[in-house]
Every structure is written in structure tokens, then in C-alpha cells.
Coordinates of C-alpha atoms in Angstrom, one line a residue:
A27 CA 60.4 -84.1 37.0
L28 CA 56.9 -83.9 38.0
I29 CA 55.8 -83.4 34.2
A30 CA 58.0 -86.6 33.4
M31 CA 56.3 -88.5 36.1
N32 CA 52.7 -88.3 34.4
D33 CA 51.2 -89.3 37.6
P34 CA 47.7 -88.4 39.0
E35 CA 49.2 -87.6 42.3
T36 CA 51.2 -84.9 40.7
L37 CA 48.1 -82.7 39.8
Q38 CA 48.1 -80.5 42.8
P39 CA 51.9 -79.8 42.6
L40 CA 51.5 -78.9 39.0
L41 CA 48.6 -76.6 39.7
K42 CA 50.7 -74.7 42.4
Q43 CA 53.6 -74.6 39.9
F44 CA 51.5 -73.2 37.1
D45 CA 50.1 -70.4 39.5
K46 CA 53.6 -69.4 40.4
E47 CA 55.3 -69.7 36.8
K48 CA 56.0 -66.6 34.9
D49 CA 57.7 -68.0 31.8
A50 CA 55.3 -68.3 28.9
D51 CA 56.7 -71.4 27.5
A52 CA 57.0 -73.2 30.7
R53 CA 53.3 -72.5 31.3
I54 CA 52.4 -73.9 28.1
D55 CA 54.4 -77.2 29.1
L56 CA 52.5 -77.3 32.4
V57 CA 49.2 -76.9 30.7
R58 CA 50.1 -79.8 28.4
A59 CA 51.1 -82.0 31.2
I60 CA 48.0 -81.3 33.3
A61 CA 45.9 -81.9 30.3
G62 CA 47.4 -85.4 30.1
L63 CA 46.6 -86.4 33.5
P64 CA 43.3 -88.7 34.2
A65 CA 41.8 -86.1 36.8
A66 CA 38.3 -84.9 37.3
K67 CA 39.4 -81.4 37.8
T68 CA 41.6 -81.2 34.8
A69 CA 38.7 -79.9 32.5
D70 CA 37.8 -76.9 35.1
F71 CA 41.2 -76.0 35.2
L72 CA 41.8 -75.9 31.4
G73 CA 38.4 -74.2 31.0
G74 CA 39.5 -71.5 33.3
I75 CA 42.7 -70.9 31.3
L76 CA 40.7 -70.8 28.1
K77 CA 38.2 -68.4 29.7
D78 CA 40.6 -66.0 30.7
A79 CA 41.1 -63.6 27.8
K80 CA 44.1 -62.1 29.3
N81 CA 45.9 -65.3 28.7
P82 CA 48.3 -65.4 25.5
E83 CA 46.5 -67.0 22.5
A84 CA 49.1 -70.0 22.5
L85 CA 48.2 -70.7 26.0
R86 CA 44.5 -70.8 25.4
L87 CA 44.9 -73.0 22.2
E88 CA 46.9 -75.5 24.3
A89 CA 44.0 -75.4 26.8
I90 CA 41.6 -76.3 23.8
A91 CA 43.7 -79.2 22.9
G92 CA 43.7 -80.5 26.4
L93 CA 40.0 -80.2 26.5
E94 CA 39.7 -82.0 23.3
K95 CA 41.6 -84.9 24.9
S96 CA 39.4 -85.0 28.0
K97 CA 36.1 -85.5 26.1
S98 CA 34.1 -84.8 29.0
A99 CA 30.8 -83.0 29.4
A100 CA 32.5 -80.0 31.2
A101 CA 34.9 -79.8 28.2
S102 CA 32.2 -79.5 25.8
V103 CA 30.6 -76.7 27.5
H104 CA 33.9 -74.8 27.7
L105 CA 34.8 -75.4 24.0
A106 CA 31.3 -74.1 23.0
E107 CA 31.7 -70.9 25.0
A108 CA 35.2 -70.5 23.2
A109 CA 33.4 -70.7 19.6
A110 CA 31.7 -67.4 20.5
P111 CA 32.2 -64.6 18.1
S112 CA 33.7 -62.3 20.7
E113 CA 36.6 -64.6 20.9
P114 CA 39.7 -64.3 18.6
V115 CA 39.4 -66.1 15.3
A116 CA 42.2 -68.7 15.9
V117 CA 40.4 -69.6 19.3
Q118 CA 36.9 -69.8 17.6
I119 CA 38.4 -72.1 14.9
R120 CA 40.4 -74.4 17.2
A121 CA 37.3 -74.8 19.6
L122 CA 35.2 -75.6 16.6
E123 CA 37.7 -78.3 15.5
A124 CA 37.8 -79.6 18.9
L125 CA 34.1 -80.0 19.1
G126 CA 33.9 -81.6 15.8
A127 CA 36.6 -84.3 17.2
I128 CA 34.6 -85.2 20.5
K129 CA 31.1 -84.9 18.8
V130 CA 29.2 -83.5 21.5
P131 CA 25.5 -82.2 21.4
Q132 CA 26.8 -78.5 21.7
A133 CA 28.8 -78.8 18.6
K134 CA 25.9 -78.6 16.2
T135 CA 24.6 -75.5 18.0
A136 CA 28.0 -73.7 18.0
C137 CA 28.5 -74.4 14.4
A138 CA 25.1 -73.1 13.4
A139 CA 26.0 -69.7 15.1
S140 CA 29.4 -69.8 13.5
L141 CA 28.1 -70.3 10.1
K142 CA 27.0 -66.7 10.2
S143 CA 30.4 -65.5 11.3
I144 CA 31.8 -62.4 9.5
E145 CA 35.0 -64.2 9.2
P146 CA 35.3 -66.7 6.1
S147 CA 37.7 -68.9 8.0
V148 CA 35.3 -69.4 10.8
R149 CA 32.3 -70.2 8.3
K150 CA 34.4 -72.7 6.6
T151 CA 35.6 -74.3 9.7
A152 CA 32.0 -74.7 11.0
A153 CA 31.1 -76.4 7.9
N154 CA 33.9 -78.8 8.0
T155 CA 33.0 -79.5 11.5
L156 CA 29.2 -80.2 10.7
A157 CA 30.4 -82.8 8.2
K158 CA 32.6 -84.6 10.9
L159 CA 29.6 -84.7 12.9
G160 CA 27.7 -86.9 10.5
D161 CA 24.3 -85.4 11.3
A162 CA 22.4 -85.4 7.9
K163 CA 20.0 -83.0 9.2
A164 CA 22.8 -80.4 9.6
A165 CA 22.7 -80.1 5.6
E166 CA 20.1 -77.5 5.9
L167 CA 22.4 -75.4 7.9
I168 CA 25.1 -75.7 5.2
L169 CA 23.1 -74.9 2.1
P170 CA 23.1 -71.3 2.4
L171 CA 26.8 -71.3 2.2
L172 CA 26.7 -72.3 -1.4
K173 CA 26.1 -68.7 -2.1
D174 CA 28.8 -67.4 0.0
K175 CA 31.0 -64.8 -1.6
E176 CA 34.1 -66.5 -0.6
P177 CA 35.1 -69.4 -2.9
S178 CA 36.9 -71.2 0.1
V179 CA 33.7 -71.2 2.1
R180 CA 31.5 -72.4 -0.9
T181 CA 34.1 -75.3 -1.3
A182 CA 33.9 -76.3 2.3
A183 CA 30.2 -76.3 2.3
I184 CA 30.2 -78.3 -0.8
G185 CA 32.4 -80.9 0.7
A186 CA 30.5 -81.0 3.7
L187 CA 27.3 -81.8 1.9
G188 CA 29.1 -84.4 -0.1
I189 CA 30.4 -86.1 3.1
L190 CA 26.9 -86.2 4.6
K191 CA 25.4 -87.4 1.4
A192 CA 22.6 -84.8 1.5
K193 CA 20.3 -85.8 -1.1
D194 CA 18.1 -82.7 -0.5
A195 CA 21.2 -80.5 -1.5
I196 CA 21.6 -82.3 -5.2
P197 CA 19.6 -79.4 -6.9
A198 CA 21.9 -76.8 -5.3
L199 CA 25.0 -78.8 -6.0
I200 CA 24.1 -79.1 -9.6
Q201 CA 23.5 -75.3 -9.8
A202 CA 27.1 -75.0 -8.2
T203 CA 28.6 -77.0 -11.1
A204 CA 28.1 -74.0 -13.2
D205 CA 30.6 -72.0 -10.9
N206 CA 34.2 -72.5 -12.2
A207 CA 35.7 -71.8 -8.8
V208 CA 33.9 -74.8 -7.2
Q209 CA 33.0 -76.9 -10.2
F210 CA 35.4 -79.7 -9.6
D211 CA 34.3 -79.9 -5.7
A212 CA 30.6 -79.8 -6.7
I213 CA 30.9 -82.8 -9.0
T214 CA 33.0 -84.8 -6.5
A215 CA 30.4 -84.2 -4.0
L216 CA 27.6 -85.3 -6.4
A217 CA 29.6 -88.4 -7.1
Q218 CA 29.5 -89.4 -3.6
M219 CA 25.7 -89.8 -3.7
P220 CA 24.9 -91.0 -7.3
D221 CA 21.5 -89.5 -8.7
K222 CA 20.3 -89.4 -12.1
R223 CA 19.4 -85.7 -11.7
A224 CA 23.1 -85.1 -11.6
L225 CA 23.8 -86.7 -14.9
S226 CA 25.1 -83.6 -16.8
A227 CA 27.4 -83.0 -13.9
Y228 CA 29.0 -86.5 -14.1
L229 CA 29.4 -86.0 -18.0
T230 CA 31.1 -82.8 -17.3
G231 CA 33.4 -84.8 -14.8
L232 CA 34.2 -87.3 -17.5
A233 CA 35.6 -84.8 -19.7
S234 CA 37.7 -83.5 -17.1
K235 CA 41.6 -83.4 -17.1
N236 CA 41.7 -84.8 -13.6
A237 CA 42.1 -88.4 -13.4
D238 CA 40.4 -88.5 -9.9
L239 CA 37.3 -86.6 -11.3
R240 CA 37.0 -88.7 -14.1
K241 CA 37.1 -91.9 -12.0
A242 CA 34.5 -90.6 -9.4
S243 CA 32.2 -89.5 -12.4
R244 CA 32.6 -92.8 -14.0
E245 CA 31.8 -94.7 -10.8
A246 CA 28.6 -92.5 -10.3
I247 CA 27.3 -93.2 -13.8
A248 CA 28.1 -96.9 -13.4
S249 CA 26.0 -97.3 -10.5
L250 CA 23.2 -95.6 -12.5
R251 CA 23.9 -97.1 -15.6
D252 CA 20.3 -98.5 -16.6
E253 CA 18.6 -95.6 -15.1
V254 CA 20.4 -92.9 -17.1
T255 CA 20.5 -94.7 -20.4
P256 CA 17.1 -93.1 -21.7
T257 CA 18.4 -89.8 -20.7
L258 CA 21.6 -90.2 -22.5
E259 CA 19.9 -91.2 -25.6
Q260 CA 17.9 -87.9 -25.4
L261 CA 21.1 -85.8 -24.8
A262 CA 22.9 -87.5 -27.7
K263 CA 19.9 -86.5 -30.0
R264 CA 20.1 -82.8 -28.7
N265 CA 24.0 -82.8 -29.1
E266 CA 24.6 -82.5 -25.4
I267 CA 27.2 -85.3 -24.8
P268 CA 30.6 -83.7 -24.6
A269 CA 32.7 -85.7 -27.2
A270 CA 35.6 -86.0 -24.5
A271 CA 33.2 -88.1 -22.4
L272 CA 32.6 -90.7 -25.0
T273 CA 35.7 -92.7 -24.3
E274 CA 34.7 -93.0 -20.4
L275 CA 31.1 -93.9 -21.3
R276 CA 32.1 -96.6 -23.4
E277 CA 34.1 -98.0 -20.6
V278 CA 31.2 -97.6 -18.1
F279 CA 28.7 -99.4 -20.4
S280 CA 30.9 -102.3 -21.3
S281 CA 32.2 -102.7 -17.8
F282 CA 30.6 -104.3 -14.6
A283 CA 28.4 -102.1 -12.5
P284 CA 28.2 -103.2 -8.8
I285 CA 24.8 -103.5 -7.0
L286 CA 25.0 -100.9 -4.2
S287 CA 21.6 -100.8 -2.7
W288 CA 20.4 -104.1 -0.9
R289 CA 17.6 -105.2 1.4
V290 CA 19.1 -107.8 3.9
I291 CA 17.7 -110.0 6.5
G292 CA 19.2 -112.6 8.9
P293 CA 20.8 -114.5 10.3
F294 CA 19.2 -117.8 10.1
P295 CA 20.6 -121.2 11.0
R296 CA 23.0 -122.6 8.4
D297 CA 21.0 -125.9 8.4
G298 CA 20.4 -126.4 4.8
K299 CA 16.6 -125.7 5.2
T300 CA 14.7 -123.3 3.2
H301 CA 13.9 -120.0 5.3
P302 CA 10.8 -117.9 4.5
P303 CA 12.8 -115.1 2.8
Q304 CA 13.8 -117.5 0.1
T305 CA 10.2 -118.0 -1.0
E306 CA 8.6 -114.7 -0.1
Q307 CA 10.1 -111.2 -0.3
K308 CA 7.6 -109.4 2.0
F309 CA 9.6 -106.5 3.4
D310 CA 7.3 -105.8 6.3
S311 CA 7.4 -109.2 7.6
V312 CA 9.2 -110.4 10.8
Y313 CA 10.7 -114.0 11.1
K314 CA 12.6 -116.2 13.8
G315 CA 16.2 -115.8 13.3
V316 CA 19.1 -117.6 15.2
E317 CA 18.7 -115.9 18.6
K318 CA 15.9 -113.4 17.9
E319 CA 13.3 -112.2 15.6
V320 CA 14.7 -110.5 12.4
K321 CA 13.4 -108.2 9.7
W322 CA 14.5 -106.8 6.6
Q323 CA 16.7 -103.9 6.6
T324 CA 18.7 -101.7 4.2
M325 CA 22.3 -101.8 3.5
Q326 CA 24.8 -100.0 1.3
A327 CA 27.5 -101.6 -0.5
D328 CA 31.2 -100.2 -0.6
A329 CA 31.4 -98.8 -4.0
K330 CA 35.2 -98.5 -3.7
Q331 CA 35.2 -102.1 -3.1
Y332 CA 33.6 -103.5 -6.0
G333 CA 30.1 -103.4 -4.2
R334 CA 31.2 -105.5 -1.4
V335 CA 28.6 -105.9 1.6
N336 CA 30.0 -106.5 5.1
L337 CA 27.2 -108.7 6.6
A338 CA 29.2 -109.3 9.7
A339 CA 29.2 -105.7 10.6
R340 CA 25.3 -105.6 10.8
L341 CA 24.1 -109.2 11.6
Q342 CA 25.2 -111.3 14.5
P343 CA 25.8 -114.0 15.4
S344 CA 28.0 -114.7 12.3
Q345 CA 29.0 -118.2 12.7
Q346 CA 27.3 -121.2 11.0
V347 CA 24.5 -118.9 9.8
V348 CA 22.9 -117.6 6.5
A349 CA 21.4 -114.3 5.5
Y350 CA 19.4 -113.2 2.5
A351 CA 19.8 -110.1 0.4
Y352 CA 17.6 -108.6 -2.4
A353 CA 18.0 -106.0 -4.9
E354 CA 16.3 -104.9 -8.3
I355 CA 18.1 -104.7 -11.6
E356 CA 16.6 -102.2 -14.0
A357 CA 17.3 -103.0 -17.8
A358 CA 16.4 -100.7 -20.4
T359 CA 16.0 -103.5 -22.9
A360 CA 15.9 -107.2 -22.7
R361 CA 19.4 -108.6 -22.9
D362 CA 21.9 -111.2 -21.9
A363 CA 24.2 -110.2 -19.2
T364 CA 26.9 -111.5 -16.8
L365 CA 26.9 -111.3 -13.1
L366 CA 30.4 -110.9 -11.5
C367 CA 30.1 -112.2 -7.8
G368 CA 32.4 -113.0 -4.8
S369 CA 31.5 -114.2 -1.2
D370 CA 32.7 -115.4 2.0
D371 CA 31.6 -118.0 2.4
T372 CA 28.7 -119.7 0.5
L373 CA 26.7 -118.0 -2.1
T374 CA 23.3 -118.9 -3.8
I375 CA 21.7 -116.7 -6.5
W376 CA 18.1 -116.4 -7.9
L377 CA 17.1 -114.2 -10.7
N378 CA 13.3 -113.6 -11.2
G379 CA 12.6 -116.8 -9.1
K380 CA 15.1 -119.1 -10.8
K381 CA 18.2 -120.4 -9.4
V382 CA 21.2 -119.3 -11.5
H383 CA 24.2 -119.9 -9.3
D384 CA 25.2 -122.1 -6.3
H385 CA 28.5 -122.2 -4.5
Q386 CA 28.5 -124.2 -1.3
S387 CA 32.0 -124.3 -0.2
D388 CA 33.9 -121.8 2.2
R389 CA 36.2 -119.2 0.9
G390 CA 37.6 -115.7 1.5
W391 CA 35.8 -113.0 -0.5
N392 CA 37.1 -111.6 -3.7
Y393 CA 35.0 -109.4 -6.1
N394 CA 35.7 -111.6 -9.3
Q395 CA 35.3 -115.3 -8.2
D396 CA 32.3 -116.2 -10.2
K397 CA 30.8 -115.1 -13.5
V398 CA 27.4 -116.1 -14.1
A399 CA 25.5 -115.8 -17.4
V400 CA 22.0 -114.5 -17.1
Y401 CA 19.1 -113.0 -19.1
L402 CA 17.6 -109.6 -18.0
D403 CA 14.1 -109.0 -18.8
K404 CA 13.1 -105.3 -19.9
G405 CA 12.3 -103.4 -16.9
K406 CA 12.7 -104.7 -13.1
N407 CA 14.7 -107.8 -12.5
R408 CA 14.4 -109.4 -8.9
L409 CA 17.7 -110.5 -7.5
L410 CA 17.8 -112.8 -4.3
I411 CA 21.1 -114.1 -2.9
Q412 CA 21.8 -116.3 0.1
C413 CA 25.1 -115.9 1.7
G414 CA 26.3 -118.4 4.3
N415 CA 29.2 -118.2 6.7
S416 CA 31.1 -120.5 9.0
G417 CA 32.8 -117.9 11.1
G418 CA 35.1 -114.9 10.6
P419 CA 34.5 -112.5 7.7
W420 CA 31.1 -112.5 6.2
D421 CA 30.8 -110.8 2.9
F422 CA 29.4 -110.8 -0.6
S423 CA 29.2 -108.7 -3.8
V424 CA 27.4 -108.8 -7.1
A425 CA 28.0 -106.5 -10.2
V426 CA 26.3 -106.7 -13.6
S427 CA 27.8 -106.4 -16.9
G428 CA 27.0 -103.7 -19.7
E429 CA 26.7 -104.0 -23.4
A430 CA 28.2 -101.1 -25.0
D431 CA 27.6 -101.9 -28.5
R432 CA 23.9 -101.6 -28.4
Y433 CA 23.9 -98.1 -27.3
A434 CA 23.5 -95.6 -30.1
F435 CA 24.9 -92.6 -28.0
L436 CA 28.3 -94.3 -27.8
K437 CA 28.8 -94.7 -31.6
G438 CA 31.5 -92.3 -32.7
G439 CA 30.6 -89.8 -35.4
A440 CA 26.8 -89.5 -34.4
Q441 CA 27.2 -85.8 -33.4
K442 CA 25.8 -83.5 -36.0
F443 CA 27.5 -80.4 -34.8
D444 CA 30.8 -79.5 -33.1
L445 CA 29.9 -77.4 -30.1
E446 CA 33.6 -76.2 -29.8
T447 CA 33.3 -74.7 -33.5
F448 CA 30.2 -72.5 -32.2
R449 CA 32.4 -71.5 -29.2
V450 CA 35.6 -70.5 -31.0
H451 CA 33.5 -68.5 -33.4
A452 CA 31.6 -66.6 -30.7
L453 CA 34.8 -65.9 -28.8
K454 CA 36.5 -64.4 -32.1
N455 CA 33.3 -62.7 -33.4
K456 CA 31.8 -60.0 -31.1
G457 CA 28.4 -60.5 -32.8
D458 CA 25.6 -58.1 -33.6
A459 CA 23.4 -57.5 -30.6
E460 CA 20.5 -56.0 -32.6
R461 CA 20.4 -58.7 -35.0
G462 CA 20.6 -61.1 -32.0
R463 CA 17.5 -59.2 -30.6
K464 CA 15.7 -59.9 -33.8
L465 CA 16.5 -63.6 -33.7
F466 CA 15.3 -63.8 -30.1
L467 CA 12.0 -62.3 -30.8
D468 CA 11.2 -64.2 -34.0
V469 CA 8.3 -66.6 -33.1
K470 CA 8.6 -68.2 -36.4
G471 CA 12.4 -68.8 -36.0
L472 CA 14.3 -69.5 -32.8
A473 CA 11.3 -68.1 -30.7
C474 CA 13.1 -67.8 -27.5
I475 CA 10.7 -65.1 -26.6
K476 CA 8.0 -67.9 -26.2
C477 CA 9.7 -69.0 -23.1
H478 CA 12.0 -66.3 -21.9
A479 CA 10.8 -62.8 -20.8
V480 CA 13.1 -59.7 -21.6
G481 CA 12.3 -56.3 -21.1
G482 CA 9.0 -57.0 -19.3
Q483 CA 7.8 -59.1 -22.3
G484 CA 7.9 -62.8 -23.2
G485 CA 7.0 -66.2 -21.7
Q486 CA 7.6 -67.5 -18.1
V487 CA 8.5 -71.1 -19.0
G488 CA 12.1 -70.2 -18.4
P489 CA 14.1 -67.8 -16.5
D490 CA 13.8 -64.1 -17.0
L491 CA 16.8 -62.8 -18.9
A492 CA 16.6 -59.1 -17.8
G493 CA 20.1 -58.2 -16.7
I494 CA 21.6 -61.6 -17.6
G495 CA 24.7 -59.8 -19.0
L496 CA 25.4 -58.8 -15.6
R497 CA 25.2 -62.0 -13.9
Y498 CA 27.1 -64.3 -16.1
K499 CA 30.2 -64.3 -18.1
R500 CA 30.3 -64.7 -22.0
E501 CA 31.5 -68.2 -21.6
D502 CA 28.7 -69.2 -19.2
L503 CA 25.9 -67.6 -21.7
M504 CA 27.6 -69.8 -24.6
T505 CA 27.2 -72.8 -22.4
S506 CA 23.6 -72.2 -21.5
V507 CA 22.6 -72.0 -25.3
L508 CA 24.8 -74.7 -26.5
E509 CA 24.1 -77.2 -23.6
P510 CA 20.9 -76.1 -21.8
S511 CA 20.8 -79.4 -19.9
K512 CA 24.2 -78.9 -18.1
A513 CA 23.0 -76.6 -15.5
I514 CA 19.3 -76.0 -15.3
A515 CA 18.3 -73.1 -13.3
Q516 CA 16.8 -73.8 -9.9
G517 CA 13.0 -73.4 -10.1
Y518 CA 12.9 -74.5 -13.7
E519 CA 13.6 -78.0 -13.4
T520 CA 11.9 -80.5 -15.8
I521 CA 9.2 -82.8 -14.3
V522 CA 7.9 -85.8 -16.0
I523 CA 4.4 -87.0 -14.7
E524 CA 2.6 -90.3 -15.8
T525 CA -1.0 -90.4 -14.8
K526 CA -2.9 -93.5 -13.9
K527 CA -4.7 -93.3 -17.3
G528 CA -1.3 -93.6 -19.1
V529 CA -1.1 -89.9 -20.0
T530 CA 2.6 -88.4 -19.8
L531 CA 3.1 -84.7 -19.2
T532 CA 6.4 -83.0 -19.4
G533 CA 7.1 -79.5 -18.3
V534 CA 8.7 -77.1 -15.9
F535 CA 7.9 -77.8 -12.3
K536 CA 5.9 -74.8 -10.8
G537 CA 5.5 -76.2 -7.3
E538 CA 2.6 -78.2 -5.6
S539 CA -0.1 -77.8 -3.2
G540 CA -1.6 -80.2 -0.8
D541 CA -3.4 -82.2 -3.5
A542 CA -1.7 -81.2 -7.0
V543 CA 1.3 -80.8 -8.9
N544 CA 1.7 -77.8 -11.0
L545 CA 3.7 -77.7 -14.1
A546 CA 4.1 -75.4 -17.4
D547 CA 4.6 -77.3 -20.7
A548 CA 6.9 -76.2 -23.5
E549 CA 4.2 -73.7 -25.0
G550 CA 3.8 -72.2 -21.4
K551 CA 0.4 -73.7 -20.9
P552 CA -0.3 -74.3 -17.1
H553 CA -1.2 -77.8 -16.1
R554 CA -2.6 -78.9 -12.5
V555 CA -2.5 -82.6 -11.9
L556 CA -4.1 -84.1 -8.9
K557 CA -1.8 -86.3 -6.8
K558 CA -4.5 -89.1 -6.5
D559 CA -4.3 -89.3 -10.4
I560 CA -0.4 -89.8 -10.4
E561 CA 1.2 -93.0 -11.1
E562 CA 4.7 -91.9 -11.2
R563 CA 6.6 -88.5 -11.3
L564 CA 10.3 -87.8 -11.5
F565 CA 12.8 -84.9 -12.3
S566 CA 14.4 -85.1 -15.5
P567 CA 17.9 -83.8 -16.0
V568 CA 17.1 -82.9 -19.6
S569 CA 16.4 -79.2 -20.0
M570 CA 12.9 -78.1 -21.6
M571 CA 14.9 -75.7 -23.6
P572 CA 15.2 -76.9 -27.2
N573 CA 18.8 -77.1 -28.6
G574 CA 19.0 -74.2 -30.9
L575 CA 21.7 -75.8 -33.1
S576 CA 19.3 -78.7 -33.9
D577 CA 17.0 -76.1 -35.1
G578 CA 19.5 -74.8 -37.8
M579 CA 21.3 -71.9 -36.0
T580 CA 24.3 -70.6 -38.0
L581 CA 27.7 -69.7 -36.4
Q582 CA 26.8 -66.1 -36.8
D583 CA 23.2 -66.6 -35.5
F584 CA 25.0 -67.9 -32.3
A585 CA 27.3 -65.0 -31.9
D586 CA 24.5 -62.6 -32.3
I587 CA 22.4 -64.3 -29.7
I588 CA 25.4 -64.3 -27.3
A589 CA 25.9 -60.6 -28.0
F590 CA 22.2 -59.6 -27.4
L591 CA 22.3 -61.7 -24.1
E592 CA 25.6 -60.0 -23.1
A593 CA 24.0 -56.5 -23.8
R594 CA 21.2 -57.4 -21.1
R595 CA 22.4 -55.3 -18.4
E596 CA 19.2 -53.7 -17.1
E597 CA 17.9 -54.3 -13.6
Q598 CA 16.0 -57.6 -13.3
P599 CA 12.4 -56.9 -12.4
A600 CA 10.7 -59.2 -9.5
R601 CA 8.5 -61.9 -11.1
K602 CA 6.0 -64.1 -9.7
K603 CA 7.1 -67.8 -9.4

């Protein structure tokens, strides 16, 4: 009867009854009832239940559930203590989950300790909890788990990094796509934070049998469309675009790609006047808005809603106002294009300073309300919009059309070689390791030795191949030779530097000092470029390793090279990076 009353006045009688109760199930019911009462002493009582290791595990878990509901400072202390490695695994896991739910400062510290647990399930839960906390800085704690021996832990870590949109983790996630156990998850995580460095991962996703992964990869490439076009052209020439991905790529490059990154400023009065951001896009300027001074701020559109930007969520007030948004469209070549637009309410668009669209009546948002024919200049195109609102929802979206017919890499039959033929041959034919060794060492032939060391001899442009047969399966070795850009080894990323004098240097990134960037070119020659002389630098998803097939490798050559690599089972020597 006391339990059914759910009244704060019943707390003391319930506590007395708990002390006298011997039945285990009844004690659990009492803890659940006490946890539901809005009383200050509830957290301390539940903490006492949790702290007593003599209590049955089921009772302690019920105490954790109660502490999670209370969300008090005292509750967070008790939960953090329950996540200690000395506690039973079930208690640790449930405490971590509760800490993630109430999102208290102690949660991150507890998770950091739990990531080192000897129990895989605890490490997994700690990674999931850090993702729930939403702290992007937690990514550095999660990254080491990508090398965890347990696939379930690696999967959890990858999922957490994707949720946190941890850009610093992108190189490690790209590496993880080579691990069949977590490839699906790694590509999914990379698709959550589109980056042109992950293009090869997205291409793998496009060729997947899984519809969700194809969709995620397609959307990621669509958001990067103009950025990745030059790289796709390079990969096509190297025969590194999977044939199975071409259909999806054609859809990407003929469809509308939403603009996802914007600079936004407002609100200003909806008075028909020209406000300063309409005539100047000075992103460090501050202007007088409706009720206070306003400045430019960044906003991300919702990729799952066709690039919808919810202005009302960020800008207040939202009645009888206008706001401005600025974005840049990169075009690989000058071309005609179409903008697919929607707004709630009004929408005016300028492209490169010229007004191209003006809708001045109120309406509810839909992504395909207007189609605007425009001309894109090669390179950067400046897009400015003004979106006005009478009241209620306040949204806009802009997407840009593609033009698939002009892309050579999308034309069927362009591939010179069928990579699958090479794979099948190497799987059916063991190969001659000795002949493969001679091919590897032949500086006038494949010349692998110029870039890769083996047996203590060779170049240092690419990874040392000593012991590679112990570290990789035959199928992985085949992929590394056939599609070298698919998963570039960490520490051997390709960097492209353009100097202020117009000189372009491409090579393997060898680190940087305080005033310079170091790289090694395709011949292994080192270059040191002063940072003050650099106009632009970027990492390319295209490997420095030449595609052996394009140099005339036969089916048997390929099988022999794989046999030679598979036979490399010596201990790998330490090398200077």
C-alpha cells in the first residue's frame, strides 16, 4: 500500500520496511519505490545499497537505475565509484550507462579508466558512453581502441568516433576499413563526417551489397562532389574505381548535392531595406540586429533533410525578420547548373554578386520548391541568400545539380584491366615466390625495391615489407597491389604542396618541424619546404605507389609477386620514421 501511494511522506516508512525486509524480490520492489520519490535523501540511500558489496547484484543494479533517475550530484559520485574495476562487470557496465545518460563531469573520467579494463564488454560500454556525452575531445581517449584485439570493442570505438564526428580520427578510420571485421562500421563512421581523404572508403561502400552503406557513401560523396572530381579522374586512370561503384557514382554526379556548410548572420528587421551583409561579406564584422548586435556564425545543414537549415533554432527573435547565409560552391570546370531550393518563408539568392532568384511570399519549407538556372565559374563561386520569416518555422535549403555526362571516369568501358581477373588468377595459382622476388628487385621492371625495403635493403618511400606475410592475409596483399589507394598505410600519406612561386610538390608526408614540412618524392628524394613559402597544402587520397597493372604486369607476374610477399615472414626490423 505504501509503495502504491508514491508519496514523499512514505519515505521513512519505506526505509524502515527495507531494513526489516528479508525477501530479495520485495527488497528490489522497495528500492524501486524509494527511487521514484522526490526526496533529498534518496540518492544517499541508493548509494549505500550500491556500495555494499554484500548486497545481491540484482539489488545493486536496481540502485543504479534509481540513481540514474535522480540525476543529482550525489548520484553521479556514487555511479562513478561503481564503475571502478574492482566491481562486478555487470555493475561496472550499468554504472557507465547511467553516467552516460545523466551526462555528468565524472562520466568522462570514469570512462577513461574503464577504457583500460581487461574486460572487453567494459571497454565497449565506456566507448559507447563517451559517444553519448558528445565531447569531441573524448576522441583521443577512444582512438587506441581501434587496435583492440576484440572486434566488438573496435566496432564500438568506431561507432563512437563517427557519432562524435572526430575529424582527427579520419586517418585511423581509413586504416580500419582494411579490417574486414569492422569495415562496414568504419565506412559508416567516415560517411558521418564527409572528408575527401576518405574517398576510397566511400567507393568501397558504393560497391557494397548493403543498401544502407551504399546510401551513406553516396551521400558523403555527393556532399564532396566537386572536391573529389579531380581525384576520381586520377583513380580512373589508375584503374582504381570499382566497376560496381560506377552506377552509384553516376547517380551522385547527375543528382542534386545539398550545400551543408553555411555562415549565417541575423536576425535583421524584415523592413525591405538592404542590410550590411547583403553588400559585404566581412566575416569578422559585427552589425546591429533586431534586439542586439549580431555576427557571422557557422551552421551545418541537415544532410538527411536535403540540406535543410533550421534558422529558428539558432537565431532569435524569429518573427518579422530576415537572415543572411553565405556558402561557396567549388566547380571543377565552368558549367551550367541548377539550384534546387526551398524556404520558410521568403528566399532571395545572389550568385557571384548577381541576383538569380527572388521569392517574396510566405510558405512552408519543402526542399524542391524552386529550380534556379545558374552558371558556375571554374573554381570558387560565392552564394549569398536572404531568408525572411513572418513567424513559426524558419528554414531554407539549397542543393546544386551535377552533370554526369561530362565526367570521363563515369563512362562505361573505360577500364583497361579487370581487377577481378587478377584476383581470381592469384587465388587459383599459388605463384612462384622466387620469380616474384626477381620482379620485386628488378629496377628496370616493376622496381618495387626503389620504394619498399625488404631484407634490410630498399627504399623508404613506402612501408618496410619485412614480415608482411605474417601481418596480412593473401586477399589483403592482393588488394594492396591492385588498389594501392584503397587503404594507404598510416605514416605514408600522400601530401601535395603548392608553393607561393607556383611549384607543386607531391610526395610521402614525413612530418613537420616548427618552420618546415618534410616529404619524400616518388624517387625517395627528401624535400624540406619552409611553411612561409607554402601557398596551399593538402593530403591526397591517391597513393604514391604506381599501379603495377598499368605498367604491364601479367596475370602470372601478379601471382608471383603475391607469392613473394606472402613468403615474407621474417621479423620486421625497427626503422626510422
